[in-house]
Short mmCIF file of C-alpha atoms and ligand atoms in Angstrom, two decimals:
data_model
loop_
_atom_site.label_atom_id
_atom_site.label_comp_id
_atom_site.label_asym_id
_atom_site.label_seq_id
_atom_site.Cartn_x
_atom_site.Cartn_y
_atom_site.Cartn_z
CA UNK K 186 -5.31 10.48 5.45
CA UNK K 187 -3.60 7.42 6.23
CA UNK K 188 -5.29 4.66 7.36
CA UNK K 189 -4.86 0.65 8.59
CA UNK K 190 -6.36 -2.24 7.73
CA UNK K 191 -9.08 -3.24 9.98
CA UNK K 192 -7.87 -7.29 10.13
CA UNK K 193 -4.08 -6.87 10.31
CA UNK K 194 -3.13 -3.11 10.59
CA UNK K 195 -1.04 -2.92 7.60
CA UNK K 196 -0.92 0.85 6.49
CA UNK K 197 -3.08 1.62 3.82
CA UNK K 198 -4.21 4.77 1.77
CA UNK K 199 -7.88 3.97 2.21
CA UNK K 200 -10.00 2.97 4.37
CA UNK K 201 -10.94 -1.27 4.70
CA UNK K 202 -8.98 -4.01 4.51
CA UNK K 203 -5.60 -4.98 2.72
CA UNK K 204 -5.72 -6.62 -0.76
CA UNK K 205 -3.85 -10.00 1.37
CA UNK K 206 -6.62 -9.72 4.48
CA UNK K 207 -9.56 -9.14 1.31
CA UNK K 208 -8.31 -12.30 -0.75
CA UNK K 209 -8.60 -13.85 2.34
CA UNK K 210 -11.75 -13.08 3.40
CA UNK K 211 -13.32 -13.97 0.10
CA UNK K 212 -11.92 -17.49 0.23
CA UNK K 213 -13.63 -18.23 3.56
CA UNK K 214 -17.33 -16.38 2.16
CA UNK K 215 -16.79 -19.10 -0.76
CA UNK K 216 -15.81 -21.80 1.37
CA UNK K 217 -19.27 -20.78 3.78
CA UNK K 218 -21.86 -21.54 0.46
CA UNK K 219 -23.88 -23.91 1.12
CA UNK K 220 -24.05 -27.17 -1.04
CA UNK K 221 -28.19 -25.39 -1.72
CA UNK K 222 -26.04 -22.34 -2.71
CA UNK K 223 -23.90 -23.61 -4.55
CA UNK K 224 -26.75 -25.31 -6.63
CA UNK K 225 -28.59 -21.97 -7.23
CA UNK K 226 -25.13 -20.24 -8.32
CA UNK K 227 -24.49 -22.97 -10.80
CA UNK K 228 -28.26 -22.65 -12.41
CA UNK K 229 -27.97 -19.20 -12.55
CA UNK K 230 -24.26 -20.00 -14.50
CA UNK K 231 -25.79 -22.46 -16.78
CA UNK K 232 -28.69 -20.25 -17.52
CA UNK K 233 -25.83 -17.47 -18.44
CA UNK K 234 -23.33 -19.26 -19.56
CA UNK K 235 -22.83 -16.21 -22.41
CA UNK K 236 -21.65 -14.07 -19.76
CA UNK K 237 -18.80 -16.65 -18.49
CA UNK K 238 -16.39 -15.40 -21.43
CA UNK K 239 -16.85 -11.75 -20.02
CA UNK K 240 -14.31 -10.95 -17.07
CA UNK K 241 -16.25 -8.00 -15.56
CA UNK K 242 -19.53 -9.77 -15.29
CA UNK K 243 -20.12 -11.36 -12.22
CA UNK K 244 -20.96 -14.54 -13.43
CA UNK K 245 -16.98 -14.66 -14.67
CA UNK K 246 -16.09 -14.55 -11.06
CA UNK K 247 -18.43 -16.82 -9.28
CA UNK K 248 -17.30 -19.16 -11.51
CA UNK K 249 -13.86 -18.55 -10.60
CA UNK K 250 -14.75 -18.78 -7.16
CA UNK K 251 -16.65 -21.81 -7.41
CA UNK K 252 -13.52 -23.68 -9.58
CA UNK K 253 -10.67 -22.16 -7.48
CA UNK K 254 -11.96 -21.96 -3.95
CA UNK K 255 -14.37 -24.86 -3.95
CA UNK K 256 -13.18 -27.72 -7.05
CA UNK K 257 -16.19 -27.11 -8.67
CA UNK K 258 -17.22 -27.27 -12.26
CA UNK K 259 -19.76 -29.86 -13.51
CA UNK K 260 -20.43 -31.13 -16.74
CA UNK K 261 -23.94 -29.62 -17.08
CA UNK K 262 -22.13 -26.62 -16.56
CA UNK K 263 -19.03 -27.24 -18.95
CA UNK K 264 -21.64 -28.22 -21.93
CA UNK K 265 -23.78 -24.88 -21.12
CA UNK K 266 -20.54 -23.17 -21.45
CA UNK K 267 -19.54 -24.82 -24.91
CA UNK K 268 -23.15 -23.98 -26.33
CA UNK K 269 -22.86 -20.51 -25.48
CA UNK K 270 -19.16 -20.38 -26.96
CA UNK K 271 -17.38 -19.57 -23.81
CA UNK K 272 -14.01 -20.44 -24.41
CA UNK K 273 -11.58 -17.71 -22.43
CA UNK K 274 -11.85 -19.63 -19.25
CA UNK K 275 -9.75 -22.31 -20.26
CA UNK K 276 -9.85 -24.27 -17.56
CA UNK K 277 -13.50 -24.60 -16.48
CA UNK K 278 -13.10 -27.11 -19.42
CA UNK K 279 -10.64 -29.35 -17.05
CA UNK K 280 -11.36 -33.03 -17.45
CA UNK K 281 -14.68 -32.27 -19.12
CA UNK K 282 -16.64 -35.37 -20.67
CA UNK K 283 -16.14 -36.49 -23.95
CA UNK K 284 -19.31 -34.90 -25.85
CA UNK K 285 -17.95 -31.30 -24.58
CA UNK K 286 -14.34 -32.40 -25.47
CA UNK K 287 -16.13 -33.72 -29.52
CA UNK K 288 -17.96 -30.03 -29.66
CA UNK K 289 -14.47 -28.56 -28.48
CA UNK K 290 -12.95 -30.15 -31.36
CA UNK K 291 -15.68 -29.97 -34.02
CA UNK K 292 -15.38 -25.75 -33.71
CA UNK K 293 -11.30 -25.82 -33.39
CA UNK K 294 -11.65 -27.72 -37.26
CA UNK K 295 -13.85 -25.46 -38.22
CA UNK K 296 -12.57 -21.89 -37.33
CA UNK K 297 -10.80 -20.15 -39.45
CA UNK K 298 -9.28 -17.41 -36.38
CA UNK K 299 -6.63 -17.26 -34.63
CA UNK K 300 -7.32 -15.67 -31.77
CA UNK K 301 -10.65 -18.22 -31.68
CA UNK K 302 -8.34 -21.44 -32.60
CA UNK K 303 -5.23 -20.37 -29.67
CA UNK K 304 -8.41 -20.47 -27.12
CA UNK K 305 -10.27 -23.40 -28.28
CA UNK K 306 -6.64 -25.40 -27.74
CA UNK K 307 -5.86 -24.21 -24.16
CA UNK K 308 -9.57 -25.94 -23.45
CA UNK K 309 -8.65 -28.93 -25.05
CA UNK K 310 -5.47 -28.77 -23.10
CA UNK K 311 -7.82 -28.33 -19.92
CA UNK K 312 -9.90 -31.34 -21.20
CA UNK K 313 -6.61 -33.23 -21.57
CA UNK K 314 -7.51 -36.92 -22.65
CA UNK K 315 -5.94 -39.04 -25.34
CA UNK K 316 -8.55 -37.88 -28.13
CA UNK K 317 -7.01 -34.53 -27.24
CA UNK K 318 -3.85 -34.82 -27.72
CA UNK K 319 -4.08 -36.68 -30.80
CA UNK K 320 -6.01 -33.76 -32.14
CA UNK K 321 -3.23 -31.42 -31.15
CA UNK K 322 -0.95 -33.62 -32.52
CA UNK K 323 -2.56 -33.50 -35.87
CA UNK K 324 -2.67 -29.47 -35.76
CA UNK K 325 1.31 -29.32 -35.09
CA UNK K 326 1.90 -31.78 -38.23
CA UNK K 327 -0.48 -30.24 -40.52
CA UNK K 328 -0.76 -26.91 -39.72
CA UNK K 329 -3.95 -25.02 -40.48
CA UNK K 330 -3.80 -21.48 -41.88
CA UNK K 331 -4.35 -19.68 -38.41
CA UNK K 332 -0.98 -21.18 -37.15
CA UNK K 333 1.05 -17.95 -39.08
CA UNK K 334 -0.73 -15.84 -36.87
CA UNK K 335 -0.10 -17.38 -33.48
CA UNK K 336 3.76 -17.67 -32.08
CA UNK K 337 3.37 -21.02 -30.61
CA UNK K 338 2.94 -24.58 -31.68
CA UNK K 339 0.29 -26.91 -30.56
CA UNK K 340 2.74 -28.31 -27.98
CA UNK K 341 2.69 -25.32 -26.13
CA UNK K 342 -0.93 -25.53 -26.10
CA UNK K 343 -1.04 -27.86 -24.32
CA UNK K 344 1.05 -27.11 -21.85
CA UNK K 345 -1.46 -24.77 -20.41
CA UNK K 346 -3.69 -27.55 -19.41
CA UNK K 347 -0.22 -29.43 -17.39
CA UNK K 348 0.89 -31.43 -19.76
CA UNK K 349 2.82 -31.68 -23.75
CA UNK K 350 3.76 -34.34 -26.21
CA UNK K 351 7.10 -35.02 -28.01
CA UNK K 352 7.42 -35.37 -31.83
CA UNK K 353 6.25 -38.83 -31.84
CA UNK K 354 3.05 -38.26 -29.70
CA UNK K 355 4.60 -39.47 -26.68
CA UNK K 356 2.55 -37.62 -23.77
CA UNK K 357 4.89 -35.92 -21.09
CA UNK K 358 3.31 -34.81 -18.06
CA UNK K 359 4.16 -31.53 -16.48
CA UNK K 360 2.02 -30.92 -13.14
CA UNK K 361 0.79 -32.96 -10.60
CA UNK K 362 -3.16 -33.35 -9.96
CA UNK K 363 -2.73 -32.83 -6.02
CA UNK K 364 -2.25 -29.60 -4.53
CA UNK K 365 -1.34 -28.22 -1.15
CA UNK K 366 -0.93 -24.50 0.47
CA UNK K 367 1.74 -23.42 2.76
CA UNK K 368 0.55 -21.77 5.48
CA UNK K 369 2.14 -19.53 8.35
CA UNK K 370 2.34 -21.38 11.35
CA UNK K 371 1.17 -18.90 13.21
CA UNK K 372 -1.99 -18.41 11.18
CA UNK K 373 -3.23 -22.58 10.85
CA UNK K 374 -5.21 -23.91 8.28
CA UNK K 375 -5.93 -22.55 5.20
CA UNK K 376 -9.56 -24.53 5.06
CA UNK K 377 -10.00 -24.97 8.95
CA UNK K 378 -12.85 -27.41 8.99
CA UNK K 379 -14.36 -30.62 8.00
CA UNK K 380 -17.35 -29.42 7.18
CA UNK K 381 -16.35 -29.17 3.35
CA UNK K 382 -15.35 -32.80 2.32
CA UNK K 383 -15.19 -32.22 -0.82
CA UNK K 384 -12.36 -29.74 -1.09
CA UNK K 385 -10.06 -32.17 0.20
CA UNK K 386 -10.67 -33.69 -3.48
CA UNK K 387 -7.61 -33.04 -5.60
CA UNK K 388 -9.65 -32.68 -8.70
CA UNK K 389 -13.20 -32.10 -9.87
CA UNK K 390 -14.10 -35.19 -8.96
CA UNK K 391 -14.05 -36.09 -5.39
CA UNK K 392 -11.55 -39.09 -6.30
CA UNK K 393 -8.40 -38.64 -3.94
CA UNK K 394 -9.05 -38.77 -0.26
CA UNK K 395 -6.13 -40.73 0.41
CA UNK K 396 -3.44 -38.45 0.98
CA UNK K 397 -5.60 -36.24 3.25
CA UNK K 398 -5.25 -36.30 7.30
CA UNK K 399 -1.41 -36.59 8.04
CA UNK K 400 -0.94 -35.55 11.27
CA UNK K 401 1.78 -32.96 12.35
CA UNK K 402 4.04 -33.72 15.06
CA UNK K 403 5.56 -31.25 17.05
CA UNK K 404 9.56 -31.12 17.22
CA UNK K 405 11.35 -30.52 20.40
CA UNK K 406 10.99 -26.73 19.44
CA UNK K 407 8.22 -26.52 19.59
CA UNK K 408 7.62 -25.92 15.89
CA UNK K 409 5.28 -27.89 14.11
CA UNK K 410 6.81 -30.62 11.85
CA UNK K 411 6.78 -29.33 8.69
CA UNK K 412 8.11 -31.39 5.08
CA UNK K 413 8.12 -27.55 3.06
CA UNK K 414 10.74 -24.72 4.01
CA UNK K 415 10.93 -21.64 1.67
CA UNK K 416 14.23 -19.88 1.92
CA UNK K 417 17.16 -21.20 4.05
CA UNK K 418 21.06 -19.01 4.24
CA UNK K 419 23.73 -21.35 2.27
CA UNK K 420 27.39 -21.28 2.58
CA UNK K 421 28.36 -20.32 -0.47
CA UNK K 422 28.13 -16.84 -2.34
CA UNK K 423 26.96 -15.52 -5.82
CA UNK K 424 30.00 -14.92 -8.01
CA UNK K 425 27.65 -12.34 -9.58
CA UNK K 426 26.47 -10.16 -6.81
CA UNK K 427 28.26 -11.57 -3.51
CA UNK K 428 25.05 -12.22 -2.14
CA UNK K 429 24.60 -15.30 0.40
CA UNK K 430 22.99 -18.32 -2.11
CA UNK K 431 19.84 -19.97 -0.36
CA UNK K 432 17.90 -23.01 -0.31
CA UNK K 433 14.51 -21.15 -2.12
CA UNK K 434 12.59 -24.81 -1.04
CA UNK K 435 13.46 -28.07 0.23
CA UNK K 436 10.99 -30.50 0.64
CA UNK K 437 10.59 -33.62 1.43
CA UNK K 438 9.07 -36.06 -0.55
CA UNK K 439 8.70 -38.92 1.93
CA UNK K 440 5.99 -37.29 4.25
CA UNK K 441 2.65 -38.62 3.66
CA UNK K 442 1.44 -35.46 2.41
CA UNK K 443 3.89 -35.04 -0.33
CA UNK K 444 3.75 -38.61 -1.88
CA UNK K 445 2.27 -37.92 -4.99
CA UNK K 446 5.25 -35.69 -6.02
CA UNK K 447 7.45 -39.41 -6.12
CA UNK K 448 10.35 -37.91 -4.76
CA UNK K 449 11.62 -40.38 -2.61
CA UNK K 450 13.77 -38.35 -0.37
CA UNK K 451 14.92 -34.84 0.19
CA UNK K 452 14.31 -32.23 -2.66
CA UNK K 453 16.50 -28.92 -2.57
CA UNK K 454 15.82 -26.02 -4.95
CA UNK K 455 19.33 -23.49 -4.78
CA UNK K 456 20.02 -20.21 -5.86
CA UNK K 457 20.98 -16.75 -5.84
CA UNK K 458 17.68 -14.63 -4.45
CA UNK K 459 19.14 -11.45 -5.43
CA UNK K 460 19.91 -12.51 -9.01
CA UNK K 461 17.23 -15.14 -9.81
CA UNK K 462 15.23 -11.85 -10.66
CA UNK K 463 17.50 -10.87 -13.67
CA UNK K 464 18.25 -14.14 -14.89
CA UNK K 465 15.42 -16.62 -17.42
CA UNK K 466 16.06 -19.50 -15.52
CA UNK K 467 17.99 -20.65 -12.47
CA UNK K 468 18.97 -24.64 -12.07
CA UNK K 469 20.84 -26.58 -9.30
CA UNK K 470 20.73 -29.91 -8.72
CA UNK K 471 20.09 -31.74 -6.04
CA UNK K 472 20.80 -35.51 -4.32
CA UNK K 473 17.96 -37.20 -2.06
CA UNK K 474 19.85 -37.43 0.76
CA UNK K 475 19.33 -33.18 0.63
CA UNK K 476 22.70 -31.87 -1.07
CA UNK K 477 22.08 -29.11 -3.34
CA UNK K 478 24.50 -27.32 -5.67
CA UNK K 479 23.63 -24.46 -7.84
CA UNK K 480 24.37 -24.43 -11.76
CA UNK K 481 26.20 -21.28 -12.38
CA UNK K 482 27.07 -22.16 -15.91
CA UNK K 483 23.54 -22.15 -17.10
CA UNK K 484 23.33 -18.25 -15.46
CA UNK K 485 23.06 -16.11 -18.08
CA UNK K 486 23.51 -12.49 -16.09
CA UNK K 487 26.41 -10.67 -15.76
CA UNK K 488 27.40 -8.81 -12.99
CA UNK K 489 24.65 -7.02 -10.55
CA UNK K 490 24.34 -5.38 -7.72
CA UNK K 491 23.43 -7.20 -4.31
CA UNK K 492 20.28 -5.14 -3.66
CA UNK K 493 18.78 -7.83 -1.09
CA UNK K 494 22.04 -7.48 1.47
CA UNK K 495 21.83 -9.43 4.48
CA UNK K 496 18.99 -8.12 5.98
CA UNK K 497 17.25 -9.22 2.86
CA UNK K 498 18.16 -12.76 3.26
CA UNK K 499 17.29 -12.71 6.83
CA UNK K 500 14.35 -12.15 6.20
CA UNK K 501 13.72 -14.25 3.72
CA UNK K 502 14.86 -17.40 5.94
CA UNK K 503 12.64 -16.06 9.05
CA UNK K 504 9.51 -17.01 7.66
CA UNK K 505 6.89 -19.08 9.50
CA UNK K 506 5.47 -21.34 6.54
CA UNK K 507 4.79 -24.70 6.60
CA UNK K 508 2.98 -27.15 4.50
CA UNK K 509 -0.99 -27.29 5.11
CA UNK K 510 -2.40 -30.65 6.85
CA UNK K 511 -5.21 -31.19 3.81
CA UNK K 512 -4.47 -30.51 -0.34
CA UNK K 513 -7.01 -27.82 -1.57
CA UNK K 514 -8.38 -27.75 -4.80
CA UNK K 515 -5.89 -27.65 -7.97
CA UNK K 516 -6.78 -24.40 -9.02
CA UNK K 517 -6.39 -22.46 -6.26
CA UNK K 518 -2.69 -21.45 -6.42
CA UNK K 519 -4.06 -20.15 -10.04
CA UNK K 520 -6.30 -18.00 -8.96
CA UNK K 521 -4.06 -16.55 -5.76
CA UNK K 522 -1.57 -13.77 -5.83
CA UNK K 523 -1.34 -14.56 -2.03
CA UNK K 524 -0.39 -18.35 -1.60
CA UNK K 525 2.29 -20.66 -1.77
CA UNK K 526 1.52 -23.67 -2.74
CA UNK K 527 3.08 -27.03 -4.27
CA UNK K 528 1.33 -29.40 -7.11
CA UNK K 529 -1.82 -28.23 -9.00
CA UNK K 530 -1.70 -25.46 -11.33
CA UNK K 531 0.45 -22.07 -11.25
CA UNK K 532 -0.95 -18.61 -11.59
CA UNK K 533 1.45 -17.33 -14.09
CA UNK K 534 1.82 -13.40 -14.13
CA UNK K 535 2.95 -13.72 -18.19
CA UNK K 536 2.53 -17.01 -19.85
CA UNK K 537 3.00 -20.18 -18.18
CA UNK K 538 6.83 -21.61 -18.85
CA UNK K 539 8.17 -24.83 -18.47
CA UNK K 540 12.09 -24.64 -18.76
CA UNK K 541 14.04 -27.49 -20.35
CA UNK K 542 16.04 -29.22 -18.48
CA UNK K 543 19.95 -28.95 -19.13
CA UNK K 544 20.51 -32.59 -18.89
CA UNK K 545 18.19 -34.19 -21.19
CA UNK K 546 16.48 -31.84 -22.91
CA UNK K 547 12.96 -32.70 -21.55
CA UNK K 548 10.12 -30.16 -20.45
CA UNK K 549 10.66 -30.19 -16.86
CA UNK K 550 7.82 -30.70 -14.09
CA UNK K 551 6.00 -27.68 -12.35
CA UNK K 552 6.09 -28.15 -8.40
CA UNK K 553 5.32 -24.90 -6.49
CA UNK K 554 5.14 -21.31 -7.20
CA UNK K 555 6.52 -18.72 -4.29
CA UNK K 556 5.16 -15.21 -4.13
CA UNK K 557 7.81 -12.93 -3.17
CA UNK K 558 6.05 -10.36 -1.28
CA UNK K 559 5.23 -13.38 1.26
CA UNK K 560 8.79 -14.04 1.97
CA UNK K 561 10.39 -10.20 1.53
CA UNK K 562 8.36 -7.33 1.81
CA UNK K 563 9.71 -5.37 -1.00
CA UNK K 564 10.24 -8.07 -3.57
CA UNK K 565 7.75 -8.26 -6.51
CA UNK K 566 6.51 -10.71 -8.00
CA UNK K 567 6.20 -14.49 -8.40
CA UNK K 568 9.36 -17.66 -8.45
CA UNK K 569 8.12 -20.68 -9.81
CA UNK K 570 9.79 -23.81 -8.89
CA UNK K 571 10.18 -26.48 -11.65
CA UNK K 572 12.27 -30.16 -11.55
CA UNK K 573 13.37 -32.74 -13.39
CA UNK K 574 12.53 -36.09 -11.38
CA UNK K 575 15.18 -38.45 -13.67
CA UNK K 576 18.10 -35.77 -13.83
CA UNK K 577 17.08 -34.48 -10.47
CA UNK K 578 17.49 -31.14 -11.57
CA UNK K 579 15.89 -27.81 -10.06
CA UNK K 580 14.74 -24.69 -12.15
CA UNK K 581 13.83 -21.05 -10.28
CA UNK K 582 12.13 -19.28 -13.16
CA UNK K 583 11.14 -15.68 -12.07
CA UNK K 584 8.03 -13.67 -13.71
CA UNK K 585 6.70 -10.03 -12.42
CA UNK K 586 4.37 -7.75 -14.24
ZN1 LIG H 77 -4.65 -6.83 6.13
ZN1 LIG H 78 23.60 -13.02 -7.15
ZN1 LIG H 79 16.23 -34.13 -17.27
#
């Protein structure tokens, strides 16, 4: 039998809805609770709190929900969740108080696993403050037994929660605590309505209403002004595959929206779309007046074929999306494997990667991650877009399953 889904008419094998139209749906039941909801559903958490480190309970994914979709996670909550020993949701532990963040530490000193001690420091990388990292810091100078058994240090730990330190303790930051979706133009607003304040809050806390409510203009087009395009044709070719380079995002810093990214001008992201899949890392670097050029010496491919063609790259400069009017909460473009989005946190299909950058040697800073299948129909998986702000230096890294 073959079948089409009921919202968009995408063929399907069963009958219903698409996985896209479902994910979609969902968000806008969660986004409907109720602030009395929403109350009940995090009592009934807190009373269950043992059941938030099992994935195929339901309490797993209202919590999910409720962090993702809505920003929510309150302390109450976080400190039922580190009594029960929940620790595999790292990051409902994000910017938690400093009594969860103590009983965080108190059981990473104490345990004597590995798999126990590699969780307990991705929540203290969610929790994220200064006594953190100089706990972290500690662990990478002395390590404890456990460390033979894991394949990362510390550092990397704490990476997971957006952010690392250098040998001397120095923190570096890697993400930005503001996050917006891009949205096809066609389609509007992610969150269409004002009737949820507080998911216009970057964080947990309802702290950052200032960069909400730019207003679009509307070019001579037609078109709506929009700061974010994914995917523009370049001149130039891959010496690799022959395949037309492209402009995977430019952005540009200097529209209200986009301020808390401190790019003061034009950033361009360049490279090959057929062969960013079979390389680690792409860079380019760009200028802020919006010149790009792509690093082919740090490509480390050799020859493919061009499997994308020009149809390929057609489409993948014909798409509608354009940067959302109001940021959403920071963990949304985690929990998505349908949105683009820039800032916030990534959803990483292996483990998350920060490349270094080829100029100085720094962890560079994670911007925006681009699912493929959004952009080209028959591309898999996910591009994330990283930069360095003071080399001004662009990194494509590519991850599937
Ligand atoms: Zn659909
Ligand atoms: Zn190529
Ligand atoms: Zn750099």
């Amino acid at each position: 039998m073959k079948y089409q889904c009921k919202n968009c008419g995408t063929s399907l094998g069963y009958d219903g809805l698409c996985w896209r139209c479902r994910a979609m749906k969902e968000r806008q039941e969660v986004l409907a609770w109720t602030d009395e909801e929403i109350q009940e559903k995090l009592r009934h958490l807190a009373a269950n709190a043992d059941k938030l480190d099992d994935y195929r309970a339901s309490e797993y994914a209202t919590l999910c929900q409720l962090m993702e979709i809505r920003g929510i996670c309150p302390p109450q909550l976080q400190r039922a969740a580190l009594e029960a020993g929940a620790f595999s949701l790292a990051h409902l532990y994000y910017h938690a108080p400093a009594d969860v963040r103590d009983g965080l530490i108190l059981r990473l000193m104490e345990t004597q696993s590995p798999h126990e001690a590699a969780c307990l420091m991705e929540c203290l990388a969610m929790q994220g403050d200064d006594r953190a990292l100089e706990i972290l810091l500690e662990l990478e100078r002395h390590p404890r037994p456990w460390r033979q058994q894991l394949y990362v240090d510390p550092s990397v730990y704490a990476q997971c929660g957006g952010w690392t330190f250098d040998g001397e303790g120095n923190r570096l930051q890697l993400n930005f605590d503001t996050s917006y979706a891009l949205v096809k133009e066609e389609a509007g607003a992610l969150f269409p309505t004002s009737r949820f304040p507080h998911i216009l809050s970057a964080g947990m806390s309802a702290s950052d209403s200032s960069s909400a409510g730019a207003t679009p203009e509307k070019s001579p087009a037609g078109h709506s002004y929009s700061p974010v395009k994914i995917g523009r044709i370049r001149q130039d070719r891959c010496p690799h595959c022959g395949c037309s380079m492209a402009d995977m995002l430019i952005l540009d810093g200097r529209d209200k929206r986009l301020e808390f990214l401190g790019i003061d001008g034009i950033f361009t992201a360049s490279c090959c779309p057929n062969c960013v899949g079979f390389s680690e890392t792409s860079f380019s670097r760009y200028t802020l007046d919006g010149g790009s050029e792509p690093l082919y010496s740090e490509l480390e491919i050799s020859d493919v074929e061009d499997y994308l063609g020009r149809n390929g790259i057609e489409e993948l400069s014909s798409n509608s999306y354009v940067l959302d009017n109001h940021p959403v909460p920071i963990f949304l473009g985690a929990g998505s494997e349908d949105l683009n989005t820039i800032g916030g946190f990534a959803n990483w299909i292996q483990d998350w990667q920060y490349a270094v950058c080829p100029d100085c040697g720094r962890p560079m800073r994670y911007l925006a991650q681009i699912q493929w299948d959004t952009v080209l129909e028959n591309m898999e998986g996910t591009l994330y877009i990283e930069f360095c702000p003071d080399c001004r230096v662009a990194a494509m890294i590519h991850q599937q399953t």
